[in-house]
Amino acid sequence: MTSVIGHLTEVEFDQQYRKWHSCRPAQLFDLPVFEGVAADKNSIAHNITQQARYAKALFIWTDCDREGEHIGGEVRTAAFKGNGRLEVKRARFSNTERAHVIRAAQNPIDIDDRQINAVAARIELDLRLGAAFTRFQTLTLQGMGGDLADRIISYGSCQFPTLGFVVDRYFRVKNFLPEDFWSIKVTYRRQEILVHFLWRRVHLFDRTAVVLLFERCLNARQAKVSKVEKKPTSKWRPLPLTTVELQKMGSRYLRMDSQKVMKIAEDLYNKGWISYPRTETDQFDKGIDLKKLIEKQTPDNAWGAYAQGLLNGAFETPRGGRNNDQAHPPIHPVNYVTLGSLGQDERRVYEFVVRRFLACCSEDAKGESTTIEIAYGEESFHTSGLTVLQRNYLDVYPYDIWRSSQELPPFTVGERFEPTEAMITEGQTSPPGYLTEPELISLMDANGIGTDATMAEHIAKIKEREYVMTQSRGGGGRAINEPTRGARAGRGGRGGRVDSSSNQHPGNSMLEFIPTTLGTALIEGYDNVGLNTSLGKPFLRKEMEIKMKEICTGRKTRNDFVHETLEQYREVFVQTQLRVEVLKTDTDEA
């Protein structure tokens, strides 16, 4: 038995083409590439080769996803160098419960070469496209001198769409034009309770129309209760925890960026406290003994009593989501550790994972909602109230808020009353906010940009390259870690360079992303080149992901996929070369 750490191999161009000026960037679409064992993995690969000489069979237990399958293929290749007669099988498993592992061991399957080919194709494309466009951008823009003279201006097929989302939102905010609107507000005091009724139309952008409707209300003098409805309602407990959800929740509630959350989660996993933190699965396998996992949490002073309550009869089977990667279970605690023995940030992430898991195994919160509708003149108004009856999962999961509203006084259908006050109010539409990290991750997830395991890396990369900067939401002013006046004011920021190494949210505010002048210029430049599909949009990368799945299902070959994708990007590359002055102009004006 032996192990590996990630991928054993890497794909590269021949040594003579690895320098910036060794060839024209366009040649990188076609130059041969070679796969070899990575320099830092030579000892691991050698160990596998040596061990294979004394074995009759190779049983692979790498992760059961595409990347894990490819790593398994690398292990097979290294083993065959020592013994080409090996019988090769792999285990199909999604969790490490004893019974599940035994079942996987008793039912080995063949390694899936189609998944291996899909990943191999993606690795080759990432190398070719990243190298070609990065060299082209860097050498072209460095030639303009100034602050760009010594900068690497990298491109990645996931990196640029991620930047594109940030730039798109920035311009939606920048170009937003507020509009005036008017509304009708009705209040009525009963039993010392002031009830606010909301206009069914919400608001209108025509003041004259609102005034006419308001006058009709006043002429009616009295309002009539048209509906009184009370009904039970629930706030659903959360779904089992996925990587994407952990990253979003970490940013929203723990005030850590996604990269930091993932690093801490991986540390907790390596120490044996939580399950593997890279998973798309939001449903628990029926074979996992959830009560046994709950029992391990009963010693804790903060949530131990709640966990015991679940074991005493309050346990509910977790809700099941729509996603199952067939490789890993949802993120959950596998062992108990006292919070005092963890570092401050580890403590917060571990506590969140535990509370999320316990909440999944709890009952939904229960309440009663009341809705009252009135007719005032020809207009309809409504109000609603909520009474929380049973908090259930909310007692252990403080990240969700669900509170009782002010109690509504009794109303009867058909009764009439004269409102205490009726008035016209006015306001203006508000612009959207700049993108927060949870919003950015949601956009990436919805558009197939990156995987649950790589999204944080792509976000970190556009910060590292100074294509974006962050600031506290609603705080305005200078960006986080922006230098004071007199520091080098490069194209990395609006008014100064940004130290993007910081990954801790200041205070307790959420961070939002704002593109730097360079980041904006790159996206605008490619948009203005006149491409059918801009590199700043998610469509090309999303199509790549679809074609990778077609390789896995046998509907497309690796060679066809690589050829089709390279031709798509080659067309973009050629058009950009022909109109490179547009890209230069946008960058220079920035």
Coordinates of C-alpha atoms in Angstrom, one line a residue:
M1 CA 0.0 0.0 0.0
T2 CA 1.3 3.5 -0.9
S3 CA -0.1 6.9 -1.7
V4 CA 0.2 10.0 -3.9
I5 CA -0.3 13.7 -3.4
G6 CA -2.3 15.1 -6.2
H7 CA -1.2 14.8 -9.9
L8 CA 2.0 13.0 -10.6
T9 CA 2.6 14.4 -14.0
E10 CA 2.6 17.8 -15.8
V11 CA 2.3 18.8 -19.4
E12 CA 4.8 21.2 -21.0
F13 CA 6.2 22.4 -24.2
D14 CA 9.7 21.4 -25.2
Q15 CA 12.4 23.2 -23.3
Q16 CA 13.4 25.4 -26.2
Y17 CA 9.9 26.9 -26.4
R18 CA 9.4 27.8 -22.7
K19 CA 11.0 31.2 -22.8
W20 CA 9.0 34.4 -23.5
H21 CA 10.7 35.1 -26.9
S22 CA 11.4 31.6 -28.0
C23 CA 8.6 31.5 -30.6
R24 CA 5.6 33.5 -31.8
P25 CA 2.7 33.1 -29.3
A26 CA 0.5 31.9 -32.1
Q27 CA 2.8 28.8 -32.6
L28 CA 1.8 27.6 -29.1
F29 CA -1.5 26.4 -30.5
D30 CA 0.3 23.8 -32.5
L31 CA 3.7 23.0 -31.0
P32 CA 4.0 19.5 -29.6
V33 CA 3.5 19.1 -25.8
F34 CA 5.0 16.4 -23.6
E35 CA 3.7 14.8 -20.5
G36 CA 6.2 13.8 -17.8
V37 CA 6.5 13.3 -14.1
A38 CA 6.7 16.6 -12.2
A39 CA 10.1 17.3 -10.7
D40 CA 8.7 17.3 -7.2
K41 CA 6.9 14.0 -7.7
N42 CA 9.8 11.9 -9.0
S43 CA 10.3 10.1 -5.7
I44 CA 6.6 9.2 -5.5
A45 CA 6.5 7.9 -9.1
H46 CA 9.7 5.9 -8.5
N47 CA 8.2 4.3 -5.4
I48 CA 5.1 3.2 -7.3
T49 CA 7.3 1.7 -10.1
Q50 CA 9.4 -0.2 -7.5
Q51 CA 6.4 -1.5 -5.6
A52 CA 4.8 -2.7 -8.8
R53 CA 7.6 -5.1 -9.4
Y54 CA 6.5 -7.2 -6.4
A55 CA 2.8 -7.1 -7.1
K56 CA 0.3 -9.0 -9.2
A57 CA -2.5 -6.4 -9.1
L58 CA -2.9 -2.6 -8.7
F59 CA -6.0 -1.5 -6.7
I60 CA -6.6 2.2 -7.1
W61 CA -8.5 4.2 -4.4
T62 CA -8.1 7.7 -5.7
D63 CA -11.1 10.1 -5.5
C64 CA -14.0 9.0 -7.7
D65 CA -14.2 12.2 -9.8
R66 CA -12.6 13.1 -13.1
E67 CA -9.4 14.5 -11.5
G68 CA -9.2 11.4 -9.3
E69 CA -9.6 9.2 -12.3
H70 CA -6.8 11.0 -14.1
I71 CA -4.5 10.6 -11.0
G72 CA -5.4 6.9 -11.0
G73 CA -4.3 6.8 -14.7
E74 CA -1.0 8.4 -13.8
V75 CA -0.5 5.8 -11.0
R76 CA -1.2 3.0 -13.5
T77 CA 1.3 4.4 -16.0
A78 CA 4.0 4.6 -13.3
A79 CA 3.2 1.1 -12.1
F80 CA 3.3 -0.4 -15.6
K81 CA 6.9 0.9 -15.9
G82 CA 7.8 -1.6 -13.2
N83 CA 5.4 -4.4 -14.2
G84 CA 3.4 -4.3 -17.4
R85 CA 1.5 -7.5 -16.5
L86 CA -0.4 -5.9 -13.5
E87 CA -4.1 -6.4 -13.3
V88 CA -5.6 -2.9 -12.6
K89 CA -8.9 -2.2 -10.8
R90 CA -10.3 0.8 -9.0
A91 CA -12.7 1.1 -6.0
R92 CA -15.9 3.1 -6.5
F93 CA -16.6 4.8 -3.2
S94 CA -18.1 8.1 -2.0
N95 CA -17.4 8.0 1.8
T96 CA -15.2 6.2 4.3
E97 CA -17.9 4.4 6.3
R98 CA -16.6 0.9 7.1
A99 CA -19.5 -0.9 5.4
H100 CA -19.2 1.3 2.3
V101 CA -15.4 0.8 2.0
I102 CA -15.9 -3.0 2.4
R103 CA -18.6 -3.0 -0.3
A104 CA -16.3 -1.0 -2.6
A105 CA -13.4 -3.4 -2.0
Q106 CA -15.6 -6.4 -2.8
N107 CA -16.9 -4.8 -6.1
P108 CA -13.9 -3.3 -8.0
I109 CA -14.4 -1.8 -11.4
D110 CA -12.2 -0.9 -14.3
I111 CA -10.6 2.5 -14.5
D112 CA -12.5 4.9 -16.8
D113 CA -10.2 6.0 -19.6
R114 CA -12.8 8.4 -21.0
Q115 CA -12.7 10.5 -17.8
I116 CA -8.9 10.3 -18.0
N117 CA -9.0 11.6 -21.5
A118 CA -11.4 14.4 -20.6
V119 CA -9.0 15.7 -17.9
A120 CA -5.9 15.2 -20.1
A121 CA -7.6 17.3 -22.8
R122 CA -8.4 20.1 -20.4
I123 CA -4.8 20.1 -19.1
E124 CA -3.5 20.4 -22.6
L125 CA -5.9 23.2 -23.5
D126 CA -5.2 25.1 -20.4
L127 CA -1.5 25.0 -21.2
R128 CA -1.8 26.0 -24.8
L129 CA -4.4 28.7 -24.4
G130 CA -2.9 30.1 -21.2
A131 CA 0.6 30.3 -22.7
A132 CA -0.5 31.7 -26.1
F133 CA -2.7 34.5 -24.8
T134 CA -0.5 35.3 -21.8
R135 CA 2.6 35.7 -23.9
F136 CA 0.6 37.7 -26.5
Q137 CA -0.9 40.1 -23.9
T138 CA 2.2 40.5 -21.9
L139 CA 4.6 41.1 -24.8
T140 CA 2.2 43.4 -26.6
L141 CA 1.3 45.5 -23.6
Q142 CA 4.8 45.5 -22.1
G143 CA 5.9 47.2 -25.3
M144 CA 3.8 50.2 -24.3
G145 CA 6.2 50.9 -21.5
G146 CA 5.3 52.7 -18.3
D147 CA 3.8 50.6 -15.5
L148 CA 3.2 47.7 -17.8
A149 CA 6.8 47.4 -18.8
D150 CA 7.6 44.8 -16.2
R151 CA 4.2 43.1 -15.6
I152 CA 3.0 39.7 -16.4
I153 CA -0.6 40.0 -17.8
S154 CA -1.8 36.5 -17.6
Y155 CA -4.8 34.9 -19.3
G156 CA -6.8 31.8 -18.2
S157 CA -10.0 30.4 -19.7
C158 CA -11.6 30.6 -16.2
Q159 CA -9.7 33.6 -15.0
F160 CA -10.9 36.0 -17.6
P161 CA -14.7 35.2 -17.4
T162 CA -14.3 35.5 -13.6
L163 CA -12.9 39.0 -14.2
G164 CA -15.6 39.6 -16.7
F165 CA -18.3 39.1 -14.1
V166 CA -16.7 41.8 -11.9
V167 CA -16.3 44.3 -14.7
D168 CA -19.9 43.7 -15.9
R169 CA -21.3 44.5 -12.5
Y170 CA -19.0 47.5 -12.1
F171 CA -20.4 49.1 -15.3
R172 CA -24.0 48.3 -14.2
V173 CA -23.3 50.3 -11.1
K174 CA -21.4 53.0 -12.8
N175 CA -23.9 53.5 -15.6
F176 CA -27.0 53.2 -13.4
L177 CA -29.5 56.1 -13.8
P178 CA -31.9 56.5 -10.8
E179 CA -35.6 56.9 -11.6
D180 CA -38.1 58.7 -9.4
F181 CA -41.1 56.7 -8.3
W182 CA -44.2 57.3 -6.1
S183 CA -46.2 55.0 -3.9
I184 CA -49.2 55.1 -1.5
K185 CA -48.8 54.3 2.1
V186 CA -51.7 53.4 4.4
T187 CA -51.5 52.9 8.2
Y188 CA -54.2 52.0 10.8
R189 CA -53.9 51.9 14.5
R190 CA -55.8 49.3 16.4
Q191 CA -55.2 48.1 20.0
E192 CA -52.2 50.4 20.2
I193 CA -50.6 48.6 17.3
L194 CA -49.8 50.6 14.2
V195 CA -50.4 48.4 11.1
H196 CA -48.6 49.3 7.9
F197 CA -50.4 48.2 4.7
L198 CA -48.3 47.9 1.5
W199 CA -49.6 48.9 -1.9
R200 CA -50.2 45.9 -4.2
R201 CA -48.7 47.9 -7.1
V202 CA -45.6 48.6 -5.0
H203 CA -44.9 51.9 -6.8
L204 CA -45.4 53.7 -10.2
F205 CA -43.0 56.0 -12.1
D206 CA -45.9 58.3 -13.1
R207 CA -46.6 60.8 -10.3
T208 CA -49.8 62.1 -11.9
A209 CA -51.3 58.5 -12.1
V210 CA -50.4 58.0 -8.4
V211 CA -52.1 61.2 -7.4
L212 CA -55.3 60.2 -9.2
L213 CA -55.4 56.8 -7.7
F214 CA -54.7 58.3 -4.2
E215 CA -57.6 60.7 -4.6
R216 CA -59.9 57.8 -5.4
C217 CA -58.7 56.2 -2.2
L218 CA -59.5 59.3 -0.2
N219 CA -62.9 59.7 -1.7
A220 CA -63.8 56.2 -0.6
R221 CA -63.0 57.3 3.0
Q222 CA -63.2 53.7 4.4
A223 CA -61.2 50.6 3.6
K224 CA -62.7 47.2 3.6
V225 CA -61.0 44.0 4.8
S226 CA -61.1 41.6 1.8
K227 CA -59.0 38.7 3.2
V228 CA -57.8 37.4 6.5
E229 CA -55.7 34.2 6.2
K230 CA -53.7 32.3 8.8
K231 CA -51.7 29.3 7.8
P232 CA -48.8 27.2 9.0
T233 CA -45.4 28.0 7.5
S234 CA -41.9 26.6 7.8
K235 CA -38.3 27.7 7.3
W236 CA -36.5 24.8 5.8
R237 CA -33.4 23.5 7.4
P238 CA -30.3 23.8 5.2
L239 CA -29.2 21.3 2.7
P240 CA -26.0 19.2 3.4
L241 CA -22.9 21.3 2.8
T242 CA -21.1 21.5 -0.5
T243 CA -17.8 23.2 -1.3
V244 CA -19.4 26.0 -3.2
E245 CA -21.8 26.6 -0.3
L246 CA -18.9 26.5 2.3
Q247 CA -17.1 29.2 0.3
K248 CA -20.1 31.4 0.0
M249 CA -21.1 31.0 3.7
G250 CA -17.5 31.5 4.8
S251 CA -17.4 34.9 3.0
R252 CA -20.9 35.9 4.1
Y253 CA -20.9 34.8 7.8
L254 CA -17.3 34.0 8.8
R255 CA -15.9 37.0 6.9
M256 CA -13.1 35.0 5.3
D257 CA -12.4 34.9 1.6
S258 CA -13.0 31.6 -0.2
Q259 CA -9.3 30.7 -0.6
K260 CA -8.7 31.1 3.2
V261 CA -11.8 29.1 4.0
M262 CA -10.7 26.3 1.8
K263 CA -7.2 26.2 3.2
I264 CA -8.6 26.0 6.7
A265 CA -11.1 23.3 5.7
E266 CA -8.3 21.3 4.1
D267 CA -6.2 21.6 7.3
L268 CA -9.2 20.4 9.4
Y269 CA -9.6 17.5 6.9
N270 CA -5.9 16.5 7.1
K271 CA -6.1 16.5 10.9
G272 CA -9.1 14.1 10.8
W273 CA -11.8 16.5 12.1
I274 CA -14.0 16.9 9.0
S275 CA -14.7 15.1 5.8
Y276 CA -13.1 15.9 2.4
P277 CA -14.0 19.6 1.8
R278 CA -14.1 19.4 -2.0
T279 CA -17.5 18.0 -3.0
E280 CA -20.5 18.9 -5.1
T281 CA -22.7 16.5 -3.3
D282 CA -25.6 17.9 -1.2
Q283 CA -27.3 14.6 -0.2
F284 CA -26.1 12.0 2.3
D285 CA -25.8 8.4 1.2
K286 CA -28.1 6.1 3.0
G287 CA -25.2 4.0 4.2
I288 CA -23.7 6.7 6.3
D289 CA -24.5 6.3 10.1
L290 CA -25.5 9.9 10.8
K291 CA -26.5 9.3 14.4
K292 CA -23.0 7.9 15.1
L293 CA -21.5 11.2 13.8
I294 CA -24.0 13.2 16.0
E295 CA -23.1 11.1 19.0
K296 CA -19.5 12.2 18.7
Q297 CA -20.6 15.9 19.2
T298 CA -22.5 15.3 22.5
P299 CA -19.5 16.2 24.7
D300 CA -19.4 19.8 23.5
N301 CA -20.5 22.5 25.9
A302 CA -22.0 24.7 23.2
W303 CA -24.0 22.2 21.1
G304 CA -23.6 18.9 22.9
A305 CA -27.0 19.1 24.6
Y306 CA -28.6 19.8 21.2
A307 CA -26.9 16.8 19.7
Q308 CA -28.1 14.7 22.5
G309 CA -31.6 15.9 21.9
L310 CA -31.4 14.7 18.3
L311 CA -30.4 11.3 19.5
N312 CA -33.3 11.3 22.0
G313 CA -35.9 11.5 19.2
A314 CA -35.6 14.9 17.5
F315 CA -33.5 13.5 14.6
E316 CA -34.8 14.0 11.1
T317 CA -33.3 12.5 7.9
P318 CA -31.5 15.4 6.1
R319 CA -33.1 16.9 3.0
G320 CA -31.5 15.8 -0.2
G321 CA -30.4 18.2 -2.9
R322 CA -30.1 17.6 -6.6
N323 CA -26.3 17.1 -6.8
N324 CA -24.3 14.0 -6.3
D325 CA -20.8 13.8 -7.7
Q326 CA -20.6 10.1 -6.8
A327 CA -17.2 10.8 -5.3
H328 CA -17.5 12.5 -1.9
P329 CA -20.3 12.9 0.7
P330 CA -21.3 16.4 1.8
I331 CA -18.9 18.2 4.2
H332 CA -19.5 17.1 7.7
P333 CA -17.6 16.5 11.0
V334 CA -16.1 13.0 11.3
N335 CA -14.6 13.4 14.8
Y336 CA -15.0 15.7 17.8
V337 CA -12.4 18.2 18.8
T338 CA -12.6 20.8 21.6
L339 CA -12.7 24.3 20.2
G340 CA -10.0 25.4 22.6
S341 CA -7.5 23.1 20.9
L342 CA -8.0 24.7 17.5
G343 CA -6.7 28.0 16.2
Q344 CA -9.1 30.9 16.1
D345 CA -10.0 30.6 12.4
E346 CA -10.0 26.8 12.5
R347 CA -12.4 27.0 15.4
R348 CA -14.8 29.2 13.4
V349 CA -14.8 26.9 10.3
Y350 CA -15.1 23.7 12.4
E351 CA -18.0 25.2 14.4
F352 CA -19.8 26.2 11.2
V353 CA -19.4 22.7 9.7
V354 CA -20.6 21.0 12.9
R355 CA -23.6 23.4 13.3
R356 CA -24.5 23.0 9.7
F357 CA -24.4 19.2 10.0
L358 CA -26.6 19.2 13.1
A359 CA -29.0 21.6 11.5
C360 CA -29.3 19.3 8.5
C361 CA -30.4 16.5 10.9
S362 CA -33.0 18.6 12.6
E363 CA -36.6 19.6 12.0
D364 CA -37.6 22.6 10.0
A365 CA -38.5 25.7 12.0
K366 CA -42.3 26.0 12.4
G367 CA -44.5 29.1 12.5
E368 CA -47.8 30.7 11.6
S369 CA -48.2 33.4 9.0
T370 CA -51.0 35.9 8.9
T371 CA -52.0 37.8 5.8
I372 CA -54.5 40.6 5.7
E373 CA -55.7 42.3 2.5
I374 CA -57.8 45.5 2.3
A375 CA -59.6 47.3 -0.6
Y376 CA -59.2 51.1 -0.3
G377 CA -61.1 52.7 -3.1
E378 CA -60.1 50.7 -6.2
E379 CA -56.7 49.9 -4.8
S380 CA -55.5 46.8 -2.9
F381 CA -53.2 46.8 0.1
H382 CA -51.8 44.1 2.3
T383 CA -49.9 43.4 5.4
S384 CA -48.5 40.2 6.9
G385 CA -47.1 38.9 10.2
L386 CA -45.2 35.9 11.4
T387 CA -45.3 34.0 14.7
V388 CA -42.4 31.5 15.2
L389 CA -43.8 28.5 17.1
Q390 CA -40.9 26.0 17.1
R391 CA -37.4 27.2 16.4
N392 CA -36.0 23.6 16.0
Y393 CA -32.8 23.8 13.8
L394 CA -32.5 27.5 14.4
D395 CA -31.4 26.7 18.0
V396 CA -28.2 25.3 16.7
Y397 CA -27.7 27.3 13.5
P398 CA -27.4 31.0 14.2
Y399 CA -26.5 31.8 10.6
D400 CA -30.2 31.8 9.6
I401 CA -32.5 34.5 11.0
W402 CA -36.2 33.9 11.3
R403 CA -38.0 36.0 13.9
S404 CA -41.6 36.7 14.9
S405 CA -42.8 40.0 13.6
Q406 CA -45.0 42.4 15.6
E407 CA -48.3 40.7 16.4
L408 CA -51.2 41.9 14.2
P409 CA -54.4 42.9 15.8
P410 CA -57.6 40.9 14.9
F411 CA -59.4 41.8 11.6
T412 CA -62.6 40.3 10.2
V413 CA -63.4 39.8 6.5
G414 CA -66.0 42.4 5.4
E415 CA -65.3 44.9 8.2
R416 CA -64.7 48.5 7.3
F417 CA -62.4 51.1 8.9
E418 CA -61.1 54.6 8.2
P419 CA -57.3 54.5 7.9
T420 CA -55.4 56.5 10.5
E421 CA -53.1 57.9 7.8
A422 CA -52.9 57.7 4.0
M423 CA -50.2 59.5 2.1
I424 CA -48.1 59.5 -1.1
T425 CA -44.4 58.7 -0.6
E426 CA -41.7 59.1 -3.1
G427 CA -38.3 57.6 -3.7
Q428 CA -35.7 56.6 -6.2
T429 CA -34.5 53.3 -7.6
S430 CA -31.1 52.2 -6.3
P431 CA -28.2 50.8 -8.2
P432 CA -27.0 47.2 -7.6
G433 CA -24.1 46.8 -5.3
Y434 CA -20.6 45.7 -6.5
L435 CA -20.1 42.0 -6.6
T436 CA -19.5 40.3 -3.3
E437 CA -17.6 37.0 -3.2
P438 CA -20.7 34.9 -2.5
E439 CA -22.3 36.5 -5.6
L440 CA -19.2 35.9 -7.7
I441 CA -19.0 32.3 -6.7
S442 CA -22.7 31.8 -7.5
L443 CA -22.2 33.3 -11.0
M444 CA -19.1 31.1 -11.6
D445 CA -21.1 28.0 -10.4
A446 CA -24.1 28.8 -12.6
N447 CA -21.9 29.4 -15.7
G448 CA -19.6 26.4 -15.3
I449 CA -16.5 28.6 -14.6
G450 CA -14.1 26.5 -12.6
T451 CA -15.0 23.6 -10.4
D452 CA -15.9 23.5 -6.7
A453 CA -12.2 22.8 -6.1
T454 CA -10.8 25.6 -8.3
M455 CA -13.1 28.6 -8.0
A456 CA -11.3 30.0 -5.0
E457 CA -8.0 29.8 -7.0
H458 CA -9.4 31.7 -9.9
I459 CA -10.7 34.5 -7.7
A460 CA -7.3 34.6 -5.9
K461 CA -5.5 34.8 -9.2
I462 CA -7.4 37.9 -10.5
K463 CA -6.6 39.6 -7.1
E464 CA -3.0 38.5 -7.3
R465 CA -2.7 39.9 -10.9
E466 CA -4.2 43.1 -9.6
Y467 CA -7.1 42.9 -12.1
V468 CA -9.5 43.5 -9.2
M469 CA -9.3 45.0 -5.7
T470 CA -11.6 44.7 -2.7
Q471 CA -13.3 47.2 -0.4
S472 CA -15.8 46.9 2.5
R473 CA -19.3 47.0 1.3
G474 CA -20.9 50.3 1.9
G475 CA -17.7 51.7 3.2
G476 CA -16.6 53.6 0.1
G477 CA -13.2 55.3 0.4
R478 CA -10.0 53.6 -0.5
A479 CA -9.7 49.9 -1.2
I480 CA -8.4 47.5 1.3
N481 CA -4.6 48.0 1.6
E482 CA -4.5 50.7 -1.0
P483 CA -1.4 52.8 -0.4
T484 CA -1.4 56.3 0.8
R485 CA -0.7 59.3 -1.5
G486 CA 2.8 59.2 -2.8
A487 CA 3.0 55.4 -3.3
R488 CA 3.6 54.0 -6.8
A489 CA 0.3 54.5 -8.6
G490 CA 0.3 51.8 -11.2
R491 CA -2.5 50.4 -13.3
G492 CA -3.2 47.8 -10.7
G493 CA -5.7 50.1 -8.8
R494 CA -7.7 53.2 -9.1
G495 CA -5.3 55.7 -7.6
G496 CA -2.7 53.2 -6.4
R497 CA -1.5 49.6 -6.3
V498 CA -3.3 47.1 -4.2
D499 CA -1.8 44.6 -1.9
S500 CA -4.0 41.7 -2.6
S501 CA -2.3 39.4 -0.2
S502 CA -4.8 40.2 2.5
N503 CA -7.5 37.6 2.9
Q504 CA -9.1 38.6 6.2
H505 CA -12.1 40.8 6.1
P506 CA -11.6 44.0 8.1
G507 CA -14.1 44.6 10.9
N508 CA -17.3 42.7 10.3
S509 CA -18.2 43.9 6.8
M510 CA -18.5 41.9 3.6
L511 CA -16.0 42.7 0.9
E512 CA -17.0 43.6 -2.6
F513 CA -14.9 43.4 -5.8
I514 CA -14.1 46.4 -8.0
P515 CA -12.1 46.0 -11.2
T516 CA -8.8 47.9 -11.4
T517 CA -8.1 50.1 -14.4
L518 CA -6.0 47.3 -15.9
G519 CA -8.7 44.7 -15.3
T520 CA -11.4 46.9 -16.8
A521 CA -9.2 47.8 -19.8
L522 CA -8.5 44.1 -20.6
I523 CA -12.2 43.2 -20.7
E524 CA -13.2 46.3 -22.6
G525 CA -10.4 45.8 -25.0
Y526 CA -11.5 42.3 -25.9
D527 CA -15.1 43.4 -26.1
N528 CA -14.2 46.3 -28.5
V529 CA -12.1 44.0 -30.7
G530 CA -15.4 42.9 -32.2
L531 CA -15.2 39.2 -31.4
N532 CA -18.2 37.0 -31.8
T533 CA -17.6 35.7 -28.3
S534 CA -15.5 37.9 -26.0
L535 CA -12.9 36.3 -23.8
G536 CA -14.5 38.1 -20.9
K537 CA -17.7 36.2 -21.3
P538 CA -18.3 32.7 -19.9
F539 CA -19.6 31.0 -23.0
L540 CA -16.4 29.6 -24.5
R541 CA -15.4 28.0 -21.2
K542 CA -18.9 26.8 -20.5
E543 CA -18.8 25.0 -23.9
M544 CA -15.5 23.4 -23.0
E545 CA -17.1 21.9 -19.9
I546 CA -20.0 20.6 -21.9
K547 CA -17.6 18.9 -24.4
M548 CA -15.6 17.4 -21.5
K549 CA -18.8 15.7 -20.3
E550 CA -19.3 14.4 -23.9
I551 CA -15.9 12.8 -23.7
C552 CA -16.9 11.1 -20.5
T553 CA -20.1 9.7 -22.1
G554 CA -18.3 8.5 -25.2
R555 CA -20.0 11.0 -27.6
K556 CA -16.8 12.9 -28.4
T557 CA -13.1 11.9 -28.5
R558 CA -10.2 13.7 -26.8
N559 CA -8.6 14.6 -30.1
D560 CA -11.9 16.0 -31.6
F561 CA -12.5 18.1 -28.4
V562 CA -9.0 19.5 -28.4
H563 CA -9.1 20.3 -32.1
E564 CA -12.5 22.0 -32.0
T565 CA -11.6 24.1 -29.0
L566 CA -8.3 25.2 -30.3
E567 CA -9.9 26.3 -33.6
Q568 CA -12.5 28.3 -31.6
Y569 CA -9.8 30.1 -29.6
R570 CA -7.4 30.4 -32.6
E571 CA -10.1 32.4 -34.4
V572 CA -10.3 34.7 -31.4
F573 CA -6.5 35.0 -31.2
V574 CA -6.2 35.9 -34.9
Q575 CA -9.0 38.5 -34.7
T576 CA -7.3 40.0 -31.7
Q577 CA -4.0 40.2 -33.4
L578 CA -5.6 41.9 -36.4
R579 CA -7.2 44.5 -34.1
V580 CA -4.5 44.7 -31.5
E581 CA -4.5 48.5 -31.6
V582 CA -8.0 48.5 -30.1
L583 CA -6.7 46.5 -27.1
K584 CA -3.7 48.8 -26.8
T585 CA -5.9 51.9 -27.0
D586 CA -8.3 50.7 -24.3
T587 CA -5.3 49.8 -22.0
D588 CA -3.5 53.1 -22.7
E589 CA -6.7 55.1 -22.0
A590 CA -7.1 53.3 -18.7

